[in-house]
C-alpha positions as a printed NumPy array, in Angstrom:
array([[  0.   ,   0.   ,   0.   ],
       [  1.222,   3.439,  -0.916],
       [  2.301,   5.662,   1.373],
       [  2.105,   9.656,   1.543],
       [  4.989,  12.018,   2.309],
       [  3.805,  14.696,   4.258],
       [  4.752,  18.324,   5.488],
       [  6.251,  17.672,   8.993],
       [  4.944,  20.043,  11.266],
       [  8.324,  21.32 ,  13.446],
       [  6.642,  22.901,  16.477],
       [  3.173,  24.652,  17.201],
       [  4.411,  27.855,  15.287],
       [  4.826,  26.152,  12.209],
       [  2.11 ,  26.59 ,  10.172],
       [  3.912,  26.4  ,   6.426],
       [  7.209,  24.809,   4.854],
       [  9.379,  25.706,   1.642],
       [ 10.618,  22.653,  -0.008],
       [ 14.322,  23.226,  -0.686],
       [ 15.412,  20.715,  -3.199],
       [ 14.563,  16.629,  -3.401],
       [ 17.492,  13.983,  -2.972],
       [ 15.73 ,  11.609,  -4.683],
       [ 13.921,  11.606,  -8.219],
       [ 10.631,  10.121,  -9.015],
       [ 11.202,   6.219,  -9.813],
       [ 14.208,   6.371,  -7.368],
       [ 14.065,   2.772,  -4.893],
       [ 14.358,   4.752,  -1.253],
       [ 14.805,   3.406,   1.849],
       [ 13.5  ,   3.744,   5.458],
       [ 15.525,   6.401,   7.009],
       [ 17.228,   7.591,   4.081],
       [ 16.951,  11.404,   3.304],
       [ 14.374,  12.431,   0.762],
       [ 14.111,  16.245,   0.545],
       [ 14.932,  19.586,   2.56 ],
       [ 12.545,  22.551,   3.6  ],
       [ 13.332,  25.171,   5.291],
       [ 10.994,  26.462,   7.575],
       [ 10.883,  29.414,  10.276],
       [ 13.278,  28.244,  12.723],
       [ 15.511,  26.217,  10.736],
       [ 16.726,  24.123,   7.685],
       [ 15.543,  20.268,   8.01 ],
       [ 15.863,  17.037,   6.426],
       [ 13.048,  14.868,   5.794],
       [ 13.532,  11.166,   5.798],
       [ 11.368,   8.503,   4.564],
       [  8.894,   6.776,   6.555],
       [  8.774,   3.474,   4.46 ],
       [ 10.767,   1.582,   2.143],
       [ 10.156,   1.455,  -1.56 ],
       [  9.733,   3.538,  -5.06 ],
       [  9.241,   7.375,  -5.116],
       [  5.939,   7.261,  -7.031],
       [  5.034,  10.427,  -7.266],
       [  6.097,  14.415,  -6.226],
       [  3.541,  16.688,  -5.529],
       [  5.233,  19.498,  -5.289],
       [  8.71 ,  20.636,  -6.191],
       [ 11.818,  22.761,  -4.556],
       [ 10.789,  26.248,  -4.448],
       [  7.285,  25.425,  -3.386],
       [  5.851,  26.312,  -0.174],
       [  3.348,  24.253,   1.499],
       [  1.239,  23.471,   4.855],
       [  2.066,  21.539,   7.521],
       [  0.804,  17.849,   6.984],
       [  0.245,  18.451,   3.527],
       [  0.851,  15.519,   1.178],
       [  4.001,  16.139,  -1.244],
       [  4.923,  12.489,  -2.081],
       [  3.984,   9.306,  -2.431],
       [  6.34 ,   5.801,  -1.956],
       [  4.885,   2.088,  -3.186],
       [  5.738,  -0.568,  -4.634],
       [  6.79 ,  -0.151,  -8.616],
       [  3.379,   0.442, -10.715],
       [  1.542,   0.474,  -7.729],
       [ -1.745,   2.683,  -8.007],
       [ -1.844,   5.591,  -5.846],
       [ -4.916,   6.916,  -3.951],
       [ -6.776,   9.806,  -5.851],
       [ -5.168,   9.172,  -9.504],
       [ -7.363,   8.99 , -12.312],
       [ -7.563,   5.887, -14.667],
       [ -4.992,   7.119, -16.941],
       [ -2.087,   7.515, -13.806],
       [ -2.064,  11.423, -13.373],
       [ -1.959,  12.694,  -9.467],
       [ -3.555,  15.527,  -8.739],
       [ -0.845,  18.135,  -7.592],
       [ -0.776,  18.785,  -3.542],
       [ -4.3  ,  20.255,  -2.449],
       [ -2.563,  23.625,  -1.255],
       [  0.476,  24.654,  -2.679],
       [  0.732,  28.494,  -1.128],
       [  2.952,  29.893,  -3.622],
       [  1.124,  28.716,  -6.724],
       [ -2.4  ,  29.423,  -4.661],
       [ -4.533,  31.312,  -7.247],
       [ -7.624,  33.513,  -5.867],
       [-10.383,  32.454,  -8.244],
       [-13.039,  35.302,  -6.168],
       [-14.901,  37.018,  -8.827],
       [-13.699,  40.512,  -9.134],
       [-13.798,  43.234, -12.1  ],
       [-11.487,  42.375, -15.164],
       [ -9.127,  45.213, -14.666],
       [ -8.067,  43.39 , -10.972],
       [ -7.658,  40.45 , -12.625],
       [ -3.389,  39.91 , -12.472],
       [ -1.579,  36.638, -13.033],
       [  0.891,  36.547,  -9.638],
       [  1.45 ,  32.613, -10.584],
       [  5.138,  33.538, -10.982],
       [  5.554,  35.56 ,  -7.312],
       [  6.637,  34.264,  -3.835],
       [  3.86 ,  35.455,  -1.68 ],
       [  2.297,  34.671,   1.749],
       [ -1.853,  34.099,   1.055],
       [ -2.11 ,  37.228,   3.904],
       [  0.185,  39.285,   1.365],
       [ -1.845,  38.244,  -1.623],
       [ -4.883,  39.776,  -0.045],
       [ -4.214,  42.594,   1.225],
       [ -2.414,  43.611,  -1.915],
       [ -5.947,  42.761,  -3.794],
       [ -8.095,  45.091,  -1.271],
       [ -5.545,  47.722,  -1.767],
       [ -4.85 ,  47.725,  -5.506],
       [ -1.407,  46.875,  -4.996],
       [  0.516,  45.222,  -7.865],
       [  2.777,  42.808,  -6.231],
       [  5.172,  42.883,  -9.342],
       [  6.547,  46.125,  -7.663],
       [  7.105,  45.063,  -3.632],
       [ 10.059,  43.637,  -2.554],
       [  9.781,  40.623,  -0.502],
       [ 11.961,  39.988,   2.569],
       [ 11.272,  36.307,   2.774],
       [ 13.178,  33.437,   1.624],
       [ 14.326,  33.603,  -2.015],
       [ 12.191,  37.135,  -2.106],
       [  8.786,  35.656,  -0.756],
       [  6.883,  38.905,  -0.289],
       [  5.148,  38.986,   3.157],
       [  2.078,  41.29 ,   4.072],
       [  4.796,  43.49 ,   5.767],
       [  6.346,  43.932,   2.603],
       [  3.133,  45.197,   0.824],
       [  2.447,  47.28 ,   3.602],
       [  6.019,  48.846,   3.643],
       [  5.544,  49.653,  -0.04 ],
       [  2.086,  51.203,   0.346],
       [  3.694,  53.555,   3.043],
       [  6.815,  53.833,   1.172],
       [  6.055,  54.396,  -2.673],
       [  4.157,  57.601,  -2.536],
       [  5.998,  60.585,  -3.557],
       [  7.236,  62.398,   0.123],
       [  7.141,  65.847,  -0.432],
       [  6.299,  69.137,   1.775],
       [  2.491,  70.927,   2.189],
       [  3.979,  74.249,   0.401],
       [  6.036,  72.308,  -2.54 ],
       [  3.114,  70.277,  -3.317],
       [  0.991,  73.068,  -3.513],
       [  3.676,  74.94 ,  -5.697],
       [  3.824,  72.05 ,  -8.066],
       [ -0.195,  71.897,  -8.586],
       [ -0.334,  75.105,  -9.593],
       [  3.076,  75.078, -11.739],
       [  1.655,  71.859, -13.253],
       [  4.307,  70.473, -11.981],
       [  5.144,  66.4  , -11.933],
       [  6.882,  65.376,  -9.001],
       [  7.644,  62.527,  -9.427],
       [ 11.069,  62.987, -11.261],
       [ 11.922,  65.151,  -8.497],
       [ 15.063,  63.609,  -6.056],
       [ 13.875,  65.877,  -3.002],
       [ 17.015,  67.018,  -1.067],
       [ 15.07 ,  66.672,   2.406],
       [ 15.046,  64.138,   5.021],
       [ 14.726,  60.824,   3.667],
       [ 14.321,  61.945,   0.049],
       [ 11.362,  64.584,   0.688],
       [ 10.441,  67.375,  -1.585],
       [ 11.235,  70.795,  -0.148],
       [  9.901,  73.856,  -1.496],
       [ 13.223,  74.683,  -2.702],
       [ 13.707,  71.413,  -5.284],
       [ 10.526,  72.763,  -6.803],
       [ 11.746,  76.41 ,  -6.947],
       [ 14.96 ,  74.792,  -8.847],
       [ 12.757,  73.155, -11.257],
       [ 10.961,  76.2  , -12.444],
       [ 14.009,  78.013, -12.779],
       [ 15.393,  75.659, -15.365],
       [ 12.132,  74.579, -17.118],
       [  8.648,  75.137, -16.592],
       [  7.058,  71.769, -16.649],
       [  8.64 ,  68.295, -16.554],
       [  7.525,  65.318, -17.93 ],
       [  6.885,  62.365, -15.593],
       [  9.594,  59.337, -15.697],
       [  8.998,  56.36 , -17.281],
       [  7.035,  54.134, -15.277],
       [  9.248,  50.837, -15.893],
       [ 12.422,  53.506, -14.445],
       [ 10.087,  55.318, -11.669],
       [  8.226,  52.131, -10.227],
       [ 11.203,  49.588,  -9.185],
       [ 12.53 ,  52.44 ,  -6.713],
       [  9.289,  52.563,  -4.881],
       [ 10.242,  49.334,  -2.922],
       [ 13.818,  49.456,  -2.1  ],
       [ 13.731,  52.996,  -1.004],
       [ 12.785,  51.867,   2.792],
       [ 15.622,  49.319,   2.573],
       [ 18.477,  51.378,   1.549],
       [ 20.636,  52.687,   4.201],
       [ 19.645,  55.968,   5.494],
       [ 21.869,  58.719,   6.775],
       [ 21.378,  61.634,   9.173],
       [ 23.056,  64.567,  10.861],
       [ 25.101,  61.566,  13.151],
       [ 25.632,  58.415,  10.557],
       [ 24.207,  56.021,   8.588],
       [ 21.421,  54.149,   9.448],
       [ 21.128,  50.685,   7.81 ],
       [ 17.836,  48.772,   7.591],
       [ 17.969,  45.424,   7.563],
       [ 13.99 ,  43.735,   7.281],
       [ 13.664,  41.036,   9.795],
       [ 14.22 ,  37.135,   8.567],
       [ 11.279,  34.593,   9.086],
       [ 13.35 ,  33.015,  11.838],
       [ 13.487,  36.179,  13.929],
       [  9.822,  36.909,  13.104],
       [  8.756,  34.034,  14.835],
       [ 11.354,  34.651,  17.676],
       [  9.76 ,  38.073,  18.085],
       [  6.629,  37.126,  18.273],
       [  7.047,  34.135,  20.808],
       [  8.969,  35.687,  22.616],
       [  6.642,  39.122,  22.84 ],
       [  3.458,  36.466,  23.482],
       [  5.845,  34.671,  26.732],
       [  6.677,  38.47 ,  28.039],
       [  3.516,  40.38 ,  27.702],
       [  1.681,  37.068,  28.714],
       [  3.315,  35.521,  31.652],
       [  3.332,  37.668,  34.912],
       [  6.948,  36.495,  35.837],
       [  9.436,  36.668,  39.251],
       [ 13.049,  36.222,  39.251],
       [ 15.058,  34.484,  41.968],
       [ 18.974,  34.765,  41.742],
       [ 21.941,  32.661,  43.971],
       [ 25.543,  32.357,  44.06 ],
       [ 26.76 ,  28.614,  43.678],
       [ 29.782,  28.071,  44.726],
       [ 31.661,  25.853,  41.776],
       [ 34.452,  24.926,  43.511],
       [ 33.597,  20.671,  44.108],
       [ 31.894,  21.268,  40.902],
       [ 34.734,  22.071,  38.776],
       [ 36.863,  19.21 ,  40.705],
       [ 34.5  ,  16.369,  40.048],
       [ 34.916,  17.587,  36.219],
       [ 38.339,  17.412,  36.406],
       [ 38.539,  14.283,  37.777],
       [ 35.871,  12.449,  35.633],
       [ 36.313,  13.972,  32.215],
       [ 39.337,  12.231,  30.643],
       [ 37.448,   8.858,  31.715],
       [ 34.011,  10.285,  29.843],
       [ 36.311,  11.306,  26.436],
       [ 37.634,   7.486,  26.623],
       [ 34.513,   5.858,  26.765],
       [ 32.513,   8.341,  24.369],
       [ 34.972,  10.516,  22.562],
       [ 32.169,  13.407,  23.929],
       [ 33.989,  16.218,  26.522],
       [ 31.722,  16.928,  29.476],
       [ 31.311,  20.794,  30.252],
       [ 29.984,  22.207,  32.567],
       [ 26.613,  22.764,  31.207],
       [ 25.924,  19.454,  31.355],
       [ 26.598,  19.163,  34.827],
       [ 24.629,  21.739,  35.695],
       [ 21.712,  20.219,  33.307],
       [ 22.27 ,  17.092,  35.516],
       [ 21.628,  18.832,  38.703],
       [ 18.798,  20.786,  37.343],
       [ 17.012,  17.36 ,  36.124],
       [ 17.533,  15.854,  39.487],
       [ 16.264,  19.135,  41.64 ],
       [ 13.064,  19.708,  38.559],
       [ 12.181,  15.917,  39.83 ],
       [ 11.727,  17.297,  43.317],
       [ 10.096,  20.443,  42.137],
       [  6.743,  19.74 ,  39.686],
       [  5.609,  22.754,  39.748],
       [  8.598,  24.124,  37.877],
       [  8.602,  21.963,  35.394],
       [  5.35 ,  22.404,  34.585],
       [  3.188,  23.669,  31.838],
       [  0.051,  26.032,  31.548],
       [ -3.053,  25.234,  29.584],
       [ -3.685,  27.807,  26.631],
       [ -7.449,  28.455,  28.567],
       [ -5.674,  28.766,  32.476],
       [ -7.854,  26.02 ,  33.877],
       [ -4.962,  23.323,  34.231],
       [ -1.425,  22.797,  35.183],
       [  0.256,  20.006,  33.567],
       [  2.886,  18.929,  36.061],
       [  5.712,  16.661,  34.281],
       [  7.04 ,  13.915,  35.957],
       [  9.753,  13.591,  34.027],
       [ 12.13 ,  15.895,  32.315],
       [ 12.018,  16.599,  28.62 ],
       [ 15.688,  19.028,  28.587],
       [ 15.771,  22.229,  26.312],
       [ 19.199,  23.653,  26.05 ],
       [ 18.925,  27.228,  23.914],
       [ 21.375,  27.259,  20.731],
       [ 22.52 ,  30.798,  19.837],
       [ 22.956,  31.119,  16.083],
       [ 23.802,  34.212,  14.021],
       [ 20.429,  33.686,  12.147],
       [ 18.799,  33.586,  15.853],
       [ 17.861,  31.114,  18.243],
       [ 16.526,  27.523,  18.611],
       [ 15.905,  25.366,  21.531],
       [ 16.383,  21.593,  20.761],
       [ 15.002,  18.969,  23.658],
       [ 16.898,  16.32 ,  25.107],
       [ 13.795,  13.888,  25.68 ],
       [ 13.965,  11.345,  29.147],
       [ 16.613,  13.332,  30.639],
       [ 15.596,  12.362,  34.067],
       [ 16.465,   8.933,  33.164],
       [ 20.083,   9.582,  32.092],
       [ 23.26 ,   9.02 ,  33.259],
       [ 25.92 ,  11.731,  33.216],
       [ 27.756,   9.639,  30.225],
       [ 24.565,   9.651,  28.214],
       [ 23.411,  13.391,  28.97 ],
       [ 27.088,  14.337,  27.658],
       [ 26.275,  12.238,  24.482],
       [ 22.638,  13.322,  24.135],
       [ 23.54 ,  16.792,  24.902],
       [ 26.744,  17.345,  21.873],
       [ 24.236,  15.289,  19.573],
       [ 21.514,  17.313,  19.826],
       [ 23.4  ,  21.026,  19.643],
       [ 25.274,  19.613,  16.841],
       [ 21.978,  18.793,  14.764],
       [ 21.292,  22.706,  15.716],
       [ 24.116,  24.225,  14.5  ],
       [ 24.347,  22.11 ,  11.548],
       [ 20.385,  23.06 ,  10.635],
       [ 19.556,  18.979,  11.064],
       [ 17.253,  19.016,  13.66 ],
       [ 14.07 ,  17.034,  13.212],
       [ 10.155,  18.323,  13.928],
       [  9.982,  16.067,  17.196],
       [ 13.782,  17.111,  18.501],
       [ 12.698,  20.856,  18.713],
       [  8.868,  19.762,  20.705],
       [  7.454,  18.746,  23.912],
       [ 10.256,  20.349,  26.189],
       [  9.051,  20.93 ,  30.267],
       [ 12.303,  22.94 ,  30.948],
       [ 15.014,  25.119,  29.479],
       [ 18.437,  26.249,  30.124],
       [ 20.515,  29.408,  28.443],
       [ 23.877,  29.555,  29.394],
       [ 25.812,  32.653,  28.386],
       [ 28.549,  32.257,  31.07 ],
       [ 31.195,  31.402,  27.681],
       [ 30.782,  35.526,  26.913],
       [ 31.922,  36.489,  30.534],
       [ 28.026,  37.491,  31.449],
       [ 28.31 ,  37.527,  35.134],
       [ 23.954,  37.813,  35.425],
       [ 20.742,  38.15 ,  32.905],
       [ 17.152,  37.475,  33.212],
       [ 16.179,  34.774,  30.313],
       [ 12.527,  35.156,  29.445],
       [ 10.352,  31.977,  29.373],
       [ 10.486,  29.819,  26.272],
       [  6.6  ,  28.565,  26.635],
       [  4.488,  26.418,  27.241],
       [  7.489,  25.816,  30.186],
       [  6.487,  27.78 ,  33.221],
       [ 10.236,  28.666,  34.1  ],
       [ 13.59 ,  28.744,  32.799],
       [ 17.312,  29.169,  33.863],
       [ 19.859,  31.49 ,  33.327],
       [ 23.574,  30.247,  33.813],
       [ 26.132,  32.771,  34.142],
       [ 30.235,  33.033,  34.206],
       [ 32.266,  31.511,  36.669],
       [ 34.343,  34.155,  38.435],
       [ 36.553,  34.365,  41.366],
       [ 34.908,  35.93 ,  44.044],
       [ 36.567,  36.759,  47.868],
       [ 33.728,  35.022,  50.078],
       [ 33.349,  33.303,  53.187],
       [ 34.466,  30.252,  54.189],
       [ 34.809,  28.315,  57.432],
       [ 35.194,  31.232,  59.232],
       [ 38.124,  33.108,  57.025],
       [ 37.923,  35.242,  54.055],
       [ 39.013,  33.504,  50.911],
       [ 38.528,  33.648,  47.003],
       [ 36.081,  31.05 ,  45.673],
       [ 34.884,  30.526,  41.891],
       [ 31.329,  31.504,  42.089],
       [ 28.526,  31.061,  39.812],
       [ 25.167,  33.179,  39.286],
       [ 22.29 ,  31.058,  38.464],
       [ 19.221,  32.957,  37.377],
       [ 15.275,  31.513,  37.309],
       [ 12.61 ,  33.042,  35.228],
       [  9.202,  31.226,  36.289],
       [  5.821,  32.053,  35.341],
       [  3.594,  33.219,  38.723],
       [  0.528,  31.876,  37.601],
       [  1.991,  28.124,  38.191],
       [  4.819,  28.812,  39.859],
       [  4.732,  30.709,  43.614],
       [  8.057,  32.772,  45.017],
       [  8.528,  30.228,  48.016],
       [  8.489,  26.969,  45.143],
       [ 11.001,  29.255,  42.759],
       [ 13.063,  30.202,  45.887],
       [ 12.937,  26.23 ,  47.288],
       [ 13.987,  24.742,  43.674],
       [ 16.793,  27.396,  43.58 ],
       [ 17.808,  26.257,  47.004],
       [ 17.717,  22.408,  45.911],
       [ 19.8  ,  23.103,  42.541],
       [ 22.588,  25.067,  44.785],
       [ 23.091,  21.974,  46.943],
       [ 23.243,  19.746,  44.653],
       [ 25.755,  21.706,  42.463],
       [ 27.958,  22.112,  45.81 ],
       [ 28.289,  18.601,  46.804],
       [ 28.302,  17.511,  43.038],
       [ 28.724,  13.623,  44.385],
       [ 25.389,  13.506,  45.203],
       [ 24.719,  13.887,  41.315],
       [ 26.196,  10.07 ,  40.168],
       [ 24.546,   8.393,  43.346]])
């Protein structure tokens, strides 16, 4: 029986994917496991592998293409086998919903009638455009390979009219003046009242500018880099990676009314253990253990003790979902932004196989190979940004987790100990937790657990 090869959905904001090129050809024998394709999506590159063994029967849509989530966009059989939906004579219907080759087939009057077959365009884009009288021919998209987004089209609507001042525009109507030739020598490009005066001292009219010269420099005029009275100011539009990251990331701070509870750890039997224990780790897995993933290991053991931190929120506020077990997030700072890939059964790990799980995982995220399922179903997260000498910073919330920590530098520090003054290496640990699940006393109490265990690190491999 035939199987379909659908658009993976890679975490609840995913709602669309752009099919980057296929590995395989149609007739091609396939195996289970073996990569077929790669899309891109907001968060990162990804490569799908197929589900069965067998022929590629059929593509339903090709690189370039972008399509929803659990969309069909293959199909694998046995040779000559039939697949569901064809006709008698063999031919597949294309996928259902293909969103860059969508066509509006709404009645509407002749003259709105454009053929956008050929343009990258979110459906939101294509409509607005069509209530506005927008030709999308003339935006610029910011989106992969130029997909035009609805911020695009409303950049150029904002953007493409002719800036000029009250008192030059009312020179040029009655000079019969067209300003649209006009390079205005005011702020951003705007038409001053003396660019018009310089016109009608050299000719009385002017003819407009050929549309096909006049109409590409509507678009890119926002995107150019600006300069004032102090520099220049570049504009650079926002990638569909750090759209999403601004939006999630807006929803978990405007959302979640949040405390913060800081403590010094003292790293000192920490950073011993480590030193004693990682050559043996390197020989048995050829991973190094850091120490992040100690720290992860004391966090799992302490979020065991603590449900309520590593818990979850129901999108109406009638339940808490208290985890017990620990599904890891460790945040993975990339210069196209930021992705959060989930060790899954952490809790039931050994040091050995957290180090493993741990270099696998962030190496999948750097290297854009992360699958739908590695980036989902996390209960707790931890950003560490004590590698840039950050001594203390409040992380905000990576939902649906109701907390998340914030590891800082190590530094020596002159503290107290047994009585005499002395200089420690001491470590700033940081919790973000959402108040609506999560009470002061519980943060304060799991902060409290996590600094013990850190401190008499032997307690960790018991």
């Amino acid at each position: 029986m035939a199987v379909e090869v659908i658009m993976p959905k890679a975490g609840s904001e995913m709602e669309e994917g752009e099919i980057v090129q296929w590995f395989k050809n149609e007739g091609d024998h396939v195996e289970e496991g073996e990569v077929l394709l790669e899309i891109v999506t907001d968060k990162v590159n990804m490569e799908v592998e197929a589900e069965a063994t067998g022929t590629l029967l059929k593509i339903l849509a090709q690189a370039g293409d972008v399509v929803p989530v659990v969309q069909t966009i293959a199909w694998i059989g046995e040779p000559g086998e039939k697949i569901p939906g064809a006709s008698e004579s063999g031919e597949v219907a294309p996928a259902e919903t293909i969103i860059e080759k969508k066509v509006d087939y709404t009645p509407v009057k002749e003259v709105e009638k454009v053929d956008y077959s050929g343009l990258r365009a979110t459906p939101a884009a294509r409509a607005y455009a069509r209530k506005k009288g927008i030709d999308l021919s003339k935006v610029k998209g910011s989106g992969p390979k130029g997909r035009i987004h609805k911020d695009d089209v409303l950049d150029y609507k904002l953007n493409s009219k002719v800036k000029i001042s009250p008192l030059a525009e009312r020179i040029a109507k009655i000079e019969g003046i067209n300003t649209e030739s006009i390079v205005g020598t005011g702020p951003n490009g705007k038409i001053m009242k003396a660019d018009i005066m310089a016109v009608l001292h050299g000719a009385t009219k002017v003819e407009a500018a050929p549309k096909a010269e006049v109409a590409p420099k509507a678009p890119k005029a926002p995107k150019a880099p600006n300069e004032n009275q102090w520099g220049v100011v570049e504009t650079v539009p926002m990638s569909p990676m750090r759209k999403v990251i601004s939006k999630r990331m807006s929803e978990s701070y405007f959302s979640a009314p949040t405390f913060v509870v800081n403590v010094e750890v003292d790293m000192t039997e920490l950073l011993a253990l480590r030193k004693k224990v990682v050559d043996a780790i390197i020989e048995e897995t050829g991973k190094k253990a850091t120490v992040t993933d100690f720290i992860s290991l004391a966090v799992i053991k302490s979020l065991m003790k603590h449900p309520y931190v590593n818990a979850s929120l129901s999108s109406d506020e009638k339940e808490m979902y208290l985890h017990h077990y620990v599904n890891l997030s460790i945040a993975v700072g990339m210069d196209s932004g930021l992705v959060v890939p989930v060790i899954k059964g952490a809790d039931k790990m050994s040091l050995k196989e957290l180090v493993v799980a741990s270099k696998e995982i962030t190496t999948k995220a750097l290297n854009g190979k992360l699958k739908p399922d590695e980036m989902a179903d996390s209960t707790f997260t931890i950003s560490n940004l004590g590698m840039y000498g950050v001594k203390s910073f409040v992380p905000i919330i990576n939902q649906p987790n109701t907390a998340i920590l914030g590891v800082s530098a190590t530094v020596p520090k002159p503290v107290v100990y047994n009585g005499e003054v002395t200089v420690r290496p001491i470590m700033t640990l940081t919790l973000t937790a959402d108040h609506r699940v999560v009470d002061g006393l519980e943060g304060a109490k799991f902060m409290k657990t996590l600094k013990e265990a850190i401190e008499n690190p032997l307690s960790l491999l018991i």
